[in-house]
Amino acid sequence: MERFLSFERAHIASMSGYTPGEQPSDARVIKLNTNENPYPPSPAVAEALKQFDARVLRKYPEPSSRDLRRSIAARLGIEDREVLLTNGGDELLRLVFTTFCEPGSWILSTAPTYSLYPVLAELQACQWKSLPLEQGYSLPGGLAGEAARLQASLVLIVNPHAPTGCLFTLGELSKLAARVPGVLLIDEAYVDFVDPDNGYNSLKLIAQHPNVLILRTFSKGYSLAGLRLGFGLGRASLIEPMATKVRDSFNLDALAQSIGLAAWEDELYAKETTGAVRQGRSRLTQGLRDLGFQLPDSQTNFVYARPPGDFSALAMYESLKSAGILVRYFEDGNDRLRISVGTEDENQGLLKVCEQILTSDAR
Ligand SMILES: *Cc1c(COP(=O)(O)O)cnc(C)c1O
């Protein structure tokens, strides 16, 4: 009976979709599970909201997010047509799949990786393959060769990497770009948290390689996950087909354009809050290591940690949850927790509860 009631295309009916991280309604929960920025958005955002004239909403918004696009291009030293504003970074990912990936073609990434990617590949009826990171969380040695062999239409690399938090070098990415036959998408959702001493600047890759697309977002570094605002950077030959043919004409509403501009132009505030997150990150890393957790140095606003001894990550996740602290547990066989960097109080609270759990339940 059931199948007569379903109007879904067969391959949509057979897939399960993406499961976003929990958003608990209890405000007392210490929420360290979805990598939101623990600090509020810039005061310029609150001011732009207050000043926003509701009458503007009568009309359709400027279709190309012109002012914000110009401001981003000007600061980054690239052309306006090399920037595409999207409804969250996730919309950019959708546009990339629809524009560059023939159904049936191969999509490659690392394992682990951002778990939305294989879902988007399935939606586009593409073939999916992920290669495990090497020891020390470096790029899979065989990735470029496999991309060439399978004529991959798209290779997706999160950098700094999620969920490990590690940063791949520009040299490695440049070598990969030269051998990938299709598009190389570098997902820089967490780039605002990279230590400035690293001198990491992937815009050079756009100048060198016609197939490199970069994803950025206001969700993490600019504390605006609730606004849904992201952007893509790349040569006009990559940006323009998405901008002129594939995206919705009015993909960004007037409010997002106006608030986004206020946030972007308060560069100093974003630098202060991302700097505070970096400081919290190093104290959290040290605190967890002092308790016996194993974790690599992170260049993001989260850490990827294994509990000490044979204490399982799942048991730790559950004990933290009953104590009102939410972190992310991955069922990927690596037995790790992904813990977002919170405010100093939240981080210290987490460390204290971890210590209690480990001492009360020493197994
Ligand atoms: C957060 C995130 C994004 C984009 O998120 P949006 O909120 O849609 O901008 C993209 N990739 C990764 C790996 C992320 O963590």
Coordinates of C-alpha atoms and ligand atoms in Angstrom, one line a residue:
M1 CA 0.0 0.0 0.0
E2 CA 2.7 2.4 1.2
R3 CA 4.4 2.8 -2.2
F4 CA 1.2 4.1 -3.8
L5 CA 1.2 6.9 -1.4
S6 CA 4.7 8.1 -2.1
F7 CA 5.3 10.7 -4.8
E8 CA 9.0 11.0 -4.2
R9 CA 11.5 10.2 -7.0
A10 CA 12.9 6.7 -6.3
H11 CA 16.4 7.8 -5.3
I12 CA 15.0 10.5 -2.9
A13 CA 12.7 7.9 -1.3
S14 CA 15.7 5.6 -0.8
M15 CA 17.9 8.2 1.0
S16 CA 17.8 9.3 4.6
G17 CA 18.9 13.0 4.5
Y18 CA 21.1 15.1 6.7
T19 CA 20.7 15.2 10.5
P20 CA 21.6 18.7 11.9
G21 CA 23.1 19.0 15.4
E22 CA 20.6 19.2 18.3
Q23 CA 19.2 22.6 19.2
P24 CA 17.9 22.2 22.7
S25 CA 15.1 24.5 23.9
D26 CA 16.4 24.5 27.4
A27 CA 18.5 27.7 27.6
R28 CA 20.5 26.3 30.6
V29 CA 22.2 23.7 28.5
I30 CA 25.8 24.4 27.8
K31 CA 25.8 24.0 24.1
L32 CA 29.1 23.0 22.6
N33 CA 27.8 20.7 19.8
T34 CA 27.3 22.8 16.6
N35 CA 30.4 25.1 16.5
E36 CA 28.4 28.4 16.9
N37 CA 30.5 31.3 18.0
P38 CA 30.1 31.8 21.8
Y39 CA 30.2 35.6 21.5
P40 CA 27.3 37.8 20.3
P41 CA 27.5 39.4 16.8
S42 CA 29.0 42.9 16.4
P43 CA 27.1 45.8 18.1
A44 CA 26.9 47.2 14.5
V45 CA 24.5 44.3 13.7
A46 CA 22.1 45.2 16.5
E47 CA 22.3 48.8 15.3
A48 CA 21.6 47.9 11.7
L49 CA 18.6 45.9 12.9
K50 CA 17.3 48.8 14.9
Q51 CA 17.8 51.2 12.0
F52 CA 16.2 48.8 9.4
D53 CA 13.2 50.4 7.7
A54 CA 10.4 47.8 7.4
R55 CA 9.1 49.6 4.4
V56 CA 12.1 48.3 2.4
L57 CA 10.6 44.8 2.7
R58 CA 7.7 45.8 0.3
K59 CA 10.1 45.5 -2.6
Y60 CA 12.2 42.6 -3.8
P61 CA 15.8 42.9 -2.6
E62 CA 18.8 43.9 -4.8
P63 CA 19.2 40.6 -6.6
S64 CA 23.0 40.3 -6.5
S65 CA 23.7 41.5 -3.0
R66 CA 25.7 44.3 -4.7
D67 CA 26.9 46.4 -1.8
L68 CA 28.0 43.4 0.3
R69 CA 29.6 41.8 -2.7
R70 CA 31.6 44.9 -3.5
S71 CA 32.7 45.4 0.1
I72 CA 33.9 41.8 0.3
A73 CA 35.7 42.0 -3.1
A74 CA 37.3 45.3 -2.1
R75 CA 38.7 44.0 1.1
L76 CA 40.0 40.7 -0.4
G77 CA 41.5 42.5 -3.4
I78 CA 39.5 40.6 -6.0
E79 CA 36.8 41.5 -8.6
D80 CA 33.1 41.8 -7.7
R81 CA 32.3 39.0 -10.2
E82 CA 34.6 36.7 -8.3
V83 CA 32.3 36.8 -5.3
L84 CA 28.9 35.1 -4.9
L85 CA 26.7 35.7 -1.8
T86 CA 24.6 32.8 -0.7
N87 CA 21.9 31.8 1.9
G88 CA 24.5 30.2 4.2
G89 CA 27.5 28.4 3.0
D90 CA 25.2 25.4 2.6
E91 CA 23.4 27.1 -0.3
L92 CA 26.8 27.5 -2.0
L93 CA 27.4 23.8 -1.7
R94 CA 24.1 23.0 -3.3
L95 CA 24.8 25.4 -6.2
V96 CA 28.2 23.8 -6.7
F97 CA 26.7 20.3 -7.0
T98 CA 23.9 21.4 -9.3
T99 CA 26.2 23.5 -11.5
F100 CA 29.3 21.3 -11.8
C101 CA 28.4 17.6 -11.1
E102 CA 26.8 15.5 -13.8
P103 CA 24.6 12.8 -12.2
G104 CA 26.7 9.6 -12.2
S105 CA 30.0 11.5 -11.9
W106 CA 32.3 10.9 -9.0
I107 CA 32.6 13.2 -6.0
L108 CA 35.6 12.8 -3.7
S109 CA 36.5 13.9 -0.2
T110 CA 38.3 12.8 2.9
A111 CA 37.1 10.5 5.7
P112 CA 36.0 12.0 8.0
T113 CA 34.5 15.1 6.4
Y114 CA 31.5 17.4 6.6
S115 CA 28.6 15.0 6.7
L116 CA 26.4 17.1 4.5
Y117 CA 28.6 16.4 1.4
P118 CA 27.6 12.8 0.8
V119 CA 23.9 13.8 1.2
L120 CA 24.3 16.4 -1.5
A121 CA 26.1 13.9 -3.7
E122 CA 23.1 11.5 -3.3
L123 CA 20.6 14.2 -4.1
Q124 CA 22.4 14.9 -7.3
A125 CA 22.6 11.1 -8.0
C126 CA 26.4 11.2 -8.0
Q127 CA 28.9 8.6 -6.9
W128 CA 30.6 9.3 -3.6
K129 CA 34.0 8.2 -2.4
S130 CA 35.9 9.4 0.7
L131 CA 39.6 8.5 1.4
P132 CA 40.8 8.3 5.0
L133 CA 43.1 10.9 6.3
E134 CA 46.7 9.7 6.8
Q135 CA 48.4 9.4 10.1
G136 CA 48.7 12.8 11.8
Y137 CA 45.5 13.9 10.0
S138 CA 47.2 14.8 6.7
L139 CA 45.6 14.7 3.3
P140 CA 45.1 11.2 1.9
G141 CA 48.1 10.5 -0.3
G142 CA 46.1 8.9 -3.0
L143 CA 43.4 11.6 -3.3
A144 CA 44.8 13.4 -6.4
G145 CA 45.5 10.1 -8.2
E146 CA 42.0 8.8 -7.5
A147 CA 40.4 12.1 -8.6
A148 CA 42.2 11.8 -11.9
R149 CA 41.5 8.1 -12.4
L150 CA 37.7 8.6 -11.7
Q151 CA 37.6 11.9 -13.5
A152 CA 35.9 13.4 -10.4
S153 CA 33.7 16.3 -11.2
L154 CA 34.2 17.7 -7.6
V155 CA 36.7 17.2 -4.8
L156 CA 35.7 18.7 -1.4
I157 CA 38.3 19.6 1.3
V158 CA 37.4 21.3 4.5
N159 CA 40.3 23.6 5.6
P160 CA 41.0 24.0 8.4
H161 CA 39.6 20.5 8.5
A162 CA 36.3 19.4 10.2
P163 CA 36.0 17.5 12.4
T164 CA 39.8 17.2 13.1
G165 CA 40.6 21.0 13.3
C166 CA 43.9 20.6 11.5
L167 CA 45.1 22.9 8.7
F168 CA 46.4 21.7 5.4
T169 CA 49.1 23.8 3.7
L170 CA 48.6 25.9 0.6
G171 CA 51.4 23.9 -1.0
E172 CA 49.4 20.6 -0.6
L173 CA 46.2 22.2 -1.8
S174 CA 47.9 23.7 -4.8
K175 CA 49.4 20.3 -5.8
L176 CA 45.9 18.8 -5.4
A177 CA 44.3 21.6 -7.5
A178 CA 46.7 21.0 -10.4
R179 CA 45.7 17.3 -10.6
V180 CA 42.0 17.4 -9.9
P181 CA 40.2 17.3 -13.3
G182 CA 37.0 19.0 -12.0
V183 CA 36.3 21.6 -9.3
L184 CA 38.3 21.7 -6.1
L185 CA 36.1 23.2 -3.4
I186 CA 38.0 24.4 -0.3
D187 CA 35.5 24.8 2.5
E188 CA 36.8 27.5 4.7
A189 CA 33.9 27.7 7.1
Y190 CA 36.4 27.9 10.0
V191 CA 39.2 30.0 8.4
D192 CA 38.5 33.0 10.6
F193 CA 39.9 31.0 13.6
V194 CA 43.3 30.2 12.0
D195 CA 46.3 31.6 13.8
P196 CA 47.4 34.7 11.8
D197 CA 51.0 33.5 12.3
N198 CA 50.3 30.7 9.8
G199 CA 50.1 33.3 7.0
Y200 CA 47.4 31.1 5.4
N201 CA 45.8 32.9 2.5
S202 CA 44.1 30.7 -0.1
L203 CA 43.2 33.6 -2.4
K204 CA 46.5 32.9 -4.1
L205 CA 45.1 29.5 -5.2
I206 CA 42.4 31.3 -7.1
A207 CA 45.0 33.3 -9.0
Q208 CA 46.9 30.1 -9.8
H209 CA 44.1 27.6 -10.6
P210 CA 41.0 28.0 -12.7
N211 CA 39.2 25.2 -10.8
V212 CA 39.5 26.4 -7.2
L213 CA 36.4 27.6 -5.4
I214 CA 36.5 28.8 -1.8
L215 CA 33.5 28.7 0.6
R216 CA 33.3 31.2 3.5
T217 CA 30.5 31.8 6.0
F218 CA 29.3 34.4 8.5
S219 CA 27.9 31.6 10.7
K220 CA 31.1 30.9 12.7
G221 CA 33.6 33.8 12.6
Y222 CA 30.9 36.5 12.5
S223 CA 28.6 34.9 15.1
L224 CA 25.6 34.9 12.6
A225 CA 24.6 31.3 12.2
G226 CA 21.0 32.3 12.6
L227 CA 21.1 34.8 9.7
R228 CA 22.1 32.3 7.0
L229 CA 24.8 34.1 5.1
G230 CA 27.8 32.7 3.3
F231 CA 29.8 33.3 0.1
G232 CA 31.9 31.7 -2.6
L233 CA 35.1 33.0 -4.1
G234 CA 36.6 31.9 -7.4
R235 CA 37.3 32.9 -10.9
A236 CA 34.4 34.4 -12.8
S237 CA 34.2 31.3 -15.0
L238 CA 33.1 29.4 -11.9
I239 CA 31.1 32.0 -10.1
E240 CA 29.1 33.3 -13.0
P241 CA 27.2 30.2 -14.0
M242 CA 26.0 29.7 -10.4
A243 CA 25.2 33.4 -10.1
T244 CA 23.4 34.0 -13.3
K245 CA 21.7 30.6 -14.0
V246 CA 21.4 28.3 -11.0
R247 CA 20.7 30.3 -7.9
D248 CA 17.3 31.8 -7.0
S249 CA 17.2 35.4 -8.3
F250 CA 16.6 36.7 -4.8
N251 CA 18.5 34.2 -2.8
L252 CA 19.5 36.8 -0.1
D253 CA 16.8 38.8 1.6
A254 CA 17.2 42.5 2.2
L255 CA 17.7 42.1 5.9
A256 CA 20.5 39.6 5.5
Q257 CA 22.2 41.9 3.0
S258 CA 22.0 44.9 5.3
I259 CA 23.0 43.1 8.5
G260 CA 25.8 41.2 6.7
L261 CA 27.3 44.4 5.5
A262 CA 27.3 45.8 9.0
A263 CA 29.0 42.7 10.4
W264 CA 31.5 42.5 7.5
E265 CA 32.5 46.2 7.9
D266 CA 33.1 45.8 11.7
E267 CA 36.3 43.8 10.9
L268 CA 37.9 44.8 14.2
Y269 CA 35.1 43.3 16.3
A270 CA 35.3 40.0 14.4
K271 CA 39.1 39.9 14.9
E272 CA 38.6 40.5 18.7
T273 CA 36.0 37.7 19.1
T274 CA 37.9 35.2 16.9
G275 CA 41.0 36.1 18.9
A276 CA 39.2 35.4 22.2
V277 CA 38.0 32.0 20.8
R278 CA 41.6 31.2 19.9
Q279 CA 42.7 31.9 23.5
G280 CA 39.8 29.8 24.8
R281 CA 40.8 27.1 22.4
S282 CA 44.4 26.9 23.7
R283 CA 43.2 26.8 27.4
L284 CA 40.6 24.2 26.6
T285 CA 43.1 22.1 24.7
Q286 CA 45.6 22.2 27.6
G287 CA 42.8 21.5 30.1
L288 CA 41.6 18.5 28.2
R289 CA 45.2 17.2 27.8
D290 CA 45.8 17.6 31.5
L291 CA 42.8 15.3 32.1
G292 CA 44.3 12.7 29.8
F293 CA 42.3 13.4 26.6
Q294 CA 44.1 13.0 23.3
L295 CA 43.6 15.7 20.7
P296 CA 45.5 17.4 17.9
D297 CA 46.1 21.2 18.0
S298 CA 43.1 22.9 16.4
Q299 CA 42.9 25.8 14.0
T300 CA 39.1 26.0 14.3
N301 CA 36.6 26.8 17.0
F302 CA 36.3 23.2 18.1
V303 CA 38.5 20.4 19.3
Y304 CA 38.4 16.7 18.3
A305 CA 39.1 14.8 21.4
R306 CA 39.4 11.2 22.6
P307 CA 38.7 10.5 26.3
P308 CA 41.6 9.0 28.3
G309 CA 42.3 5.3 28.7
D310 CA 39.5 3.1 27.6
F311 CA 36.8 5.5 28.5
S312 CA 34.5 5.6 25.5
A313 CA 33.6 8.8 23.7
L314 CA 30.0 7.7 23.6
A315 CA 29.9 7.2 27.4
M316 CA 31.5 10.6 27.9
Y317 CA 29.0 12.2 25.5
E318 CA 26.1 10.7 27.5
S319 CA 27.5 11.6 30.9
L320 CA 28.1 15.2 29.7
K321 CA 24.5 15.3 28.3
S322 CA 23.0 14.2 31.6
A323 CA 25.0 17.0 33.3
G324 CA 23.5 19.5 30.9
I325 CA 26.5 19.8 28.5
L326 CA 25.9 19.0 24.9
V327 CA 28.9 18.1 22.6
R328 CA 29.0 16.2 19.3
Y329 CA 29.6 12.5 19.2
F330 CA 30.6 10.9 15.9
E331 CA 29.7 7.3 15.0
D332 CA 32.6 7.1 12.6
G333 CA 34.6 4.5 14.3
N334 CA 37.2 6.9 15.6
D335 CA 35.6 7.2 19.0
R336 CA 36.0 11.0 19.3
L337 CA 34.0 13.9 20.6
R338 CA 33.9 17.2 18.7
I339 CA 33.7 20.0 21.3
S340 CA 33.0 23.6 20.3
V341 CA 35.0 26.3 22.1
G342 CA 32.6 28.2 24.3
T343 CA 33.0 31.2 26.6
E344 CA 35.6 30.9 29.3
D345 CA 32.9 29.9 31.8
E346 CA 31.5 27.3 29.5
N347 CA 35.0 25.8 28.8
Q348 CA 35.9 25.7 32.5
G349 CA 32.4 24.2 33.3
L350 CA 33.0 21.5 30.7
L351 CA 36.5 20.7 32.1
K352 CA 35.1 20.5 35.7
V353 CA 32.3 18.1 34.7
C354 CA 34.8 15.9 32.6
E355 CA 37.0 15.6 35.6
Q356 CA 34.0 14.6 37.8
I357 CA 32.9 12.0 35.3
L358 CA 36.4 10.6 35.0
T359 CA 37.0 10.3 38.7
S360 CA 33.6 9.0 39.7
D361 CA 33.5 6.4 36.9
A362 CA 37.1 5.3 36.7
R363 CA 37.0 2.2 34.5
Ligands
LIG1 C1 29.2 25.6 9.2 C2 29.8 24.9 8.0 C3 29.5 25.3 6.7 C4 28.5 26.4 6.3 O1 27.5 26.6 7.2 P1 26.4 27.7 6.9 O2 25.9 28.0 8.3 O3 25.4 27.2 6.0 O4 27.1 28.9 6.4 C5 30.1 24.7 5.7 N1 31.0 23.7 5.9 C6 31.3 23.3 7.1 C7 32.3 22.2 7.2 C8 30.7 23.9 8.2 O5 31.1 23.5 9.4

